[in-house]
Tab-separated table of C-alpha atoms in Angstrom:
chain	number	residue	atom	x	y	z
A	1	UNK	CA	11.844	9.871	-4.608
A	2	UNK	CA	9.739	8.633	-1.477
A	3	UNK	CA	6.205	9.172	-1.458
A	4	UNK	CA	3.206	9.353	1.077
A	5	UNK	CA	0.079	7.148	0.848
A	6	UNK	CA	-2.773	7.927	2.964
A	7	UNK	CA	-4.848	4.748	3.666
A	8	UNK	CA	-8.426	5.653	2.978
A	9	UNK	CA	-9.930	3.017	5.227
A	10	UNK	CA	-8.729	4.899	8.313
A	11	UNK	CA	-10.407	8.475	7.070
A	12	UNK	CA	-13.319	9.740	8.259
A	13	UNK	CA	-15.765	8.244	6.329
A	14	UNK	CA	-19.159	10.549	6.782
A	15	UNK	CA	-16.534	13.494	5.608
A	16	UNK	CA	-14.837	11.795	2.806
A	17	UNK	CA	-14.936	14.717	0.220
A	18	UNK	CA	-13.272	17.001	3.069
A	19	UNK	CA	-10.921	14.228	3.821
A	20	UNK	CA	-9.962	14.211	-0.012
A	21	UNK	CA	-9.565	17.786	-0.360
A	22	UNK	CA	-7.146	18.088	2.264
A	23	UNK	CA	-5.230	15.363	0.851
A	24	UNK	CA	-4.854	17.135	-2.023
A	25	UNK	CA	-3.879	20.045	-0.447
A	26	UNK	CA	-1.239	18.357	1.606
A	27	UNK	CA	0.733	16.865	-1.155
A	28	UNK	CA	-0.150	13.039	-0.434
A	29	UNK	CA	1.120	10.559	-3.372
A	30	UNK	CA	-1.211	7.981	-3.349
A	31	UNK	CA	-4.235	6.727	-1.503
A	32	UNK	CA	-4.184	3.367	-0.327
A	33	UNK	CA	-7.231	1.190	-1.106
A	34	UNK	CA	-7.331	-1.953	1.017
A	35	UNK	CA	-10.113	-4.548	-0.388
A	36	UNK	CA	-11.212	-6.861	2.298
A	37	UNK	CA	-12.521	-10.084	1.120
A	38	UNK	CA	-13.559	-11.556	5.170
A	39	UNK	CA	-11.808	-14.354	4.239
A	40	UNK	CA	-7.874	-14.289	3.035
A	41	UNK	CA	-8.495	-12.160	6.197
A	42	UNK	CA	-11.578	-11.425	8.860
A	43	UNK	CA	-12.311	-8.433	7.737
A	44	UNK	CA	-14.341	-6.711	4.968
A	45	UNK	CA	-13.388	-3.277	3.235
A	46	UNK	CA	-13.778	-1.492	0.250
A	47	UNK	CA	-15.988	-2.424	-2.739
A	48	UNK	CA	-15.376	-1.730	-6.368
A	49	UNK	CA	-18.577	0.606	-6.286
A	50	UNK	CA	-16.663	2.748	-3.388
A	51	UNK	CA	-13.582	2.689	-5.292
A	52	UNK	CA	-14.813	3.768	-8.815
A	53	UNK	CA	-16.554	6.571	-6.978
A	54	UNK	CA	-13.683	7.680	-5.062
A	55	UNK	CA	-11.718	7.696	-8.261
A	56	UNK	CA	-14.042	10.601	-9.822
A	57	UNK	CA	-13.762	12.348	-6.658
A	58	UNK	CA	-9.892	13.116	-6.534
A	59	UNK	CA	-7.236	13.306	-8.730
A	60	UNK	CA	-4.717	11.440	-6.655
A	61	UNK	CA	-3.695	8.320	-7.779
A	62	UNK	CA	-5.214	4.796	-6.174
A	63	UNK	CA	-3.228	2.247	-4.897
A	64	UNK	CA	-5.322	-1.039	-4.464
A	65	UNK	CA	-4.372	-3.785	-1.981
A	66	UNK	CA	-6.487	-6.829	-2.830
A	67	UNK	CA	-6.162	-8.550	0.887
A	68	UNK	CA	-7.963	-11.734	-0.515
A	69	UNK	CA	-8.421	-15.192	-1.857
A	70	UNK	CA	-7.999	-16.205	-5.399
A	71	UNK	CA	-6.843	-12.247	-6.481
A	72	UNK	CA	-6.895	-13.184	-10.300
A	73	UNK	CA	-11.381	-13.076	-10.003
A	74	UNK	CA	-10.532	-9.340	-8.755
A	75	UNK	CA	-8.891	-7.708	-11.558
A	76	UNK	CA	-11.680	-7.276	-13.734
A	77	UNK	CA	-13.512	-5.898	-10.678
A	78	UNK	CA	-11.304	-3.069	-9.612
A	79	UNK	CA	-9.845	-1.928	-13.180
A	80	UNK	CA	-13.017	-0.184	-13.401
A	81	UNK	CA	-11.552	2.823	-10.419
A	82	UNK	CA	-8.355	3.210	-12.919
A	83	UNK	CA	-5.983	2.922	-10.264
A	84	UNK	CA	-2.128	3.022	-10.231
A	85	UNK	CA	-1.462	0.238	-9.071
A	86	UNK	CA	-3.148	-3.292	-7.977
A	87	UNK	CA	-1.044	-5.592	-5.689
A	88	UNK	CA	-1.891	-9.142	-4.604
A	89	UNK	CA	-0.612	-11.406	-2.241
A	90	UNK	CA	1.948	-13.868	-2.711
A	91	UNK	CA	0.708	-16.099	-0.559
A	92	UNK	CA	-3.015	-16.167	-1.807
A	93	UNK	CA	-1.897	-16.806	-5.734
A	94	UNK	CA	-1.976	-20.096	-7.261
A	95	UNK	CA	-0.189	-18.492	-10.425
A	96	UNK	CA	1.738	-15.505	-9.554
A	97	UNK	CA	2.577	-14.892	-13.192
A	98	UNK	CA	-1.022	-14.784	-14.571
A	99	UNK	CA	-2.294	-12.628	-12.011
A	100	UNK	CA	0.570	-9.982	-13.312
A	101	UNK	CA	0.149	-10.280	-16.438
A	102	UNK	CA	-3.565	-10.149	-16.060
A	103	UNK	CA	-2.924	-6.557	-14.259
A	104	UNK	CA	-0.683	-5.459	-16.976
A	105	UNK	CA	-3.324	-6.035	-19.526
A	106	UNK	CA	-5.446	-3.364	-17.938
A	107	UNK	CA	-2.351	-0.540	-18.381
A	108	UNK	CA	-2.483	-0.531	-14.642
A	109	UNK	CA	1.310	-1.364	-12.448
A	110	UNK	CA	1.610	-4.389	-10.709
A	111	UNK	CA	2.495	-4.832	-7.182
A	112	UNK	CA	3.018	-8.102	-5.314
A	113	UNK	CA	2.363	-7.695	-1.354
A	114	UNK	CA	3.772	-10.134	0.984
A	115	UNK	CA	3.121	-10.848	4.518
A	116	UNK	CA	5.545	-10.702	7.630
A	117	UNK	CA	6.233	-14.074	7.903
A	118	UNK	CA	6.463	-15.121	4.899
A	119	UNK	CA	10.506	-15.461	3.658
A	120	UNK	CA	11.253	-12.405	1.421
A	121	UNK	CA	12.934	-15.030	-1.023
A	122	UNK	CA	9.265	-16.249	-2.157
A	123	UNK	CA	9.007	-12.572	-3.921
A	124	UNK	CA	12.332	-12.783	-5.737
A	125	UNK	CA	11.461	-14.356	-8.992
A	126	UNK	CA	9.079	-11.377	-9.622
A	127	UNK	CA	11.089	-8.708	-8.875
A	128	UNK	CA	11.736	-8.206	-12.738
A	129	UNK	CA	7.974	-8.504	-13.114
A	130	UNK	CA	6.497	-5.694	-10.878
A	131	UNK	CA	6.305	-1.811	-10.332
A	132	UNK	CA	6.387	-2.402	-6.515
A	133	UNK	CA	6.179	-4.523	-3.732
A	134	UNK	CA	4.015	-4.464	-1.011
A	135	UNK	CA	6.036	-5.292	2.791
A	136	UNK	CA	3.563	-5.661	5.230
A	137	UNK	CA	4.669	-4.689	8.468
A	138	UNK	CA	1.688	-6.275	10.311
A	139	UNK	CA	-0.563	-8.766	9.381
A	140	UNK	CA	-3.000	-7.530	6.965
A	141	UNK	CA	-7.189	-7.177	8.362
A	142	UNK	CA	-7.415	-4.551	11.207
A	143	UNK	CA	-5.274	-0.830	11.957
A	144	UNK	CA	-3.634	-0.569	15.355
A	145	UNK	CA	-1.643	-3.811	15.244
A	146	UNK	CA	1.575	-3.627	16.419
A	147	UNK	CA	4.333	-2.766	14.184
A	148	UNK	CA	6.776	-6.009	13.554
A	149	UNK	CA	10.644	-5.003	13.760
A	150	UNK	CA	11.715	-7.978	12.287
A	151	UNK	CA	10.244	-6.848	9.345
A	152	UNK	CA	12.989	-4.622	8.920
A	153	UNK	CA	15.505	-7.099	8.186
A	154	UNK	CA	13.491	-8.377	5.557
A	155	UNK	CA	13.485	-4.561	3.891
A	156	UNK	CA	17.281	-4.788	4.056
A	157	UNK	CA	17.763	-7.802	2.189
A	158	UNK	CA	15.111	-7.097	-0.125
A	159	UNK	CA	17.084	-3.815	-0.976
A	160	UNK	CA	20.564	-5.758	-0.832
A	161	UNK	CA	18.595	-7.757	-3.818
A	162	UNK	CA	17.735	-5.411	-6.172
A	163	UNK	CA	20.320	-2.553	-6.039
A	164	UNK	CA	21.979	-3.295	-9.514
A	165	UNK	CA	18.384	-3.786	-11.147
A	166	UNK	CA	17.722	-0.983	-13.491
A	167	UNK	CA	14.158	-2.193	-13.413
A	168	UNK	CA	13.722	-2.429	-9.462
A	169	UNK	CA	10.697	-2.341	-8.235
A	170	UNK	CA	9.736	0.120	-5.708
A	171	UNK	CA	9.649	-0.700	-1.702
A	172	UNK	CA	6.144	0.290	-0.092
A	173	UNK	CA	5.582	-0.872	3.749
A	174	UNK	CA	2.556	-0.502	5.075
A	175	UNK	CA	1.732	-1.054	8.949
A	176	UNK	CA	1.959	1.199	11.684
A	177	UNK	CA	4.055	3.495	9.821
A	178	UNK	CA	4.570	6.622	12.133
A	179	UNK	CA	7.533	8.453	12.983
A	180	UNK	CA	9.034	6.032	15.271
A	181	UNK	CA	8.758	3.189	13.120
A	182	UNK	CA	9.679	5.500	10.042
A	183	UNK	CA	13.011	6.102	12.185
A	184	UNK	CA	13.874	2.412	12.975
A	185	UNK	CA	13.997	1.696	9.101
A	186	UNK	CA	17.171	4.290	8.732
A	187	UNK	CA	19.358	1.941	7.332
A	188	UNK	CA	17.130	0.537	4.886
A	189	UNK	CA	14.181	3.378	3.690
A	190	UNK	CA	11.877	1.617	1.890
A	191	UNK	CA	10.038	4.225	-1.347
A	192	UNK	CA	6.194	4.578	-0.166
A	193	UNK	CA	4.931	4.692	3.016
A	194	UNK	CA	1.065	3.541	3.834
A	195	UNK	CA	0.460	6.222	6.211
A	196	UNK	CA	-2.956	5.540	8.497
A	197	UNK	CA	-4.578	6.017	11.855
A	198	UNK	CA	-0.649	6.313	13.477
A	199	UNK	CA	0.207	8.702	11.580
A	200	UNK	CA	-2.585	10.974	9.531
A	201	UNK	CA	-5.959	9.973	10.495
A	202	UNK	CA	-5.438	9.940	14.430
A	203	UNK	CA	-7.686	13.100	14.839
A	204	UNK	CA	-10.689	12.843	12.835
A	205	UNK	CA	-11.549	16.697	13.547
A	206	UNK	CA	-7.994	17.890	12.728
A	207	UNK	CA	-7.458	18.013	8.940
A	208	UNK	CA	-3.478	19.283	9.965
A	209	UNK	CA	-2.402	16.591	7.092
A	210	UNK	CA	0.653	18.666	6.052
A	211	UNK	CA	2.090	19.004	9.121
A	212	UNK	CA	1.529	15.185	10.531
A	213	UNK	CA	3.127	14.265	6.572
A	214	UNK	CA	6.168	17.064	8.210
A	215	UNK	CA	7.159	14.396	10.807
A	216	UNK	CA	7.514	11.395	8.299
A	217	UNK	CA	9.876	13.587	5.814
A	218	UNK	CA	11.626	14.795	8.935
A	219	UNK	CA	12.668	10.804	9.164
A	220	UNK	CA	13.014	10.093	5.644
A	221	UNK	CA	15.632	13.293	5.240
């Protein structure tokens, strides 16, 4: 079954409990937490303060990307918001393994993100390991960037991978996801889609969630 996340970085912040009630209402999944560090990249975003809070505030599920150095220092950190998943970087672990495990401790799903140019292959000895994987479709740090097609490719094969797995992790690609982009992945639909200022928060006076979620099924189907 695929499923929406809305990226909460992009929503209007001053009108956050709006913004969160008309998630709710229009059916979104997940919401998608990116954590900043300013240094895995130049950016900073989301604390575990903001996150624990925004956990008591809706009932839909988080999804934490840790964007950072060292992710293993974070876990403790961000079990506090109870989300439903944490994923980490690939390319910012120095043992992959111990940061799942250390996720798995807290009852909470592991996800392993990965960046676009980093080979798919790198992921494929934790495929058995993880809930989901994380394809980034841009580099992670800033919204607007421009969607990379040769991400796509990557999807494919990473799907070609683990077809026969009874235990396969799900696909999430986050990125300038919008209709268009939605539509050039066709062949190879990835499970969640990270769904920001593209696609849902383009119009911070326009709470229309249900029908901008409309033209990302209308893709998917």
């Amino acid at each position: 079954m695929k499923q929406i996340a809305a990226s909460i970085m992009c929503a209007d912040q001053f009108h956050l409990a709006e913004e969160l009630r008309q998630l709710e209402a229009a059916g979104i999944e997940l919401l998608h937490c990116d954590v900043m560090d300013g240094i895995y990249v130049n950016n900073l975003a989301l604390g575990p303060e903001y996150l624990k809070a925004l956990r008591l505030e809706t009932s839909i599920p988080l999804d934490i990307h840790l964007a950072t150095v060292t992710p293993l220092k974070y876990i403790d950190m961000f079990q506090v918001a109870r989300p439903e998943y944490i994923s980490f970087h690939v390319e910012a672990a120095d043992d992959v393994m111990e940061v799942i495990s250390k996720i798995k401790s807290y009852k909470i799903k592991p996800s392993i993100a990965i960046n676009p140019e980093t080979p798919v292959e790198a992921i494929f000895p934790y495929l058995d390991y993880v809930n989901m994987v994380l394809v980034m479709t841009v580099n992670p740090g800033f919204a607007g960037q421009e969607f990379r097609q040769d991400v796509i490719t990557k999807i494919a094969i990473l799907k070609e991978k683990i077809k026969d797995n009874p235990y396969a992790p799900l696909i999430e690609v986050d990125g300038n996801i919008n209709s268009h982009t939605v539509s050039l992945m066709r062949d190879s639909l990835p499970d969640v889609f990270v769904l920001g200022t593209s696609a849902l928060f383009h119009q911070k006076d326009n709470y229309d969630y249900a029908a901008r979620s409309l033209k990302i099924w209308s893709e998917i189907d």
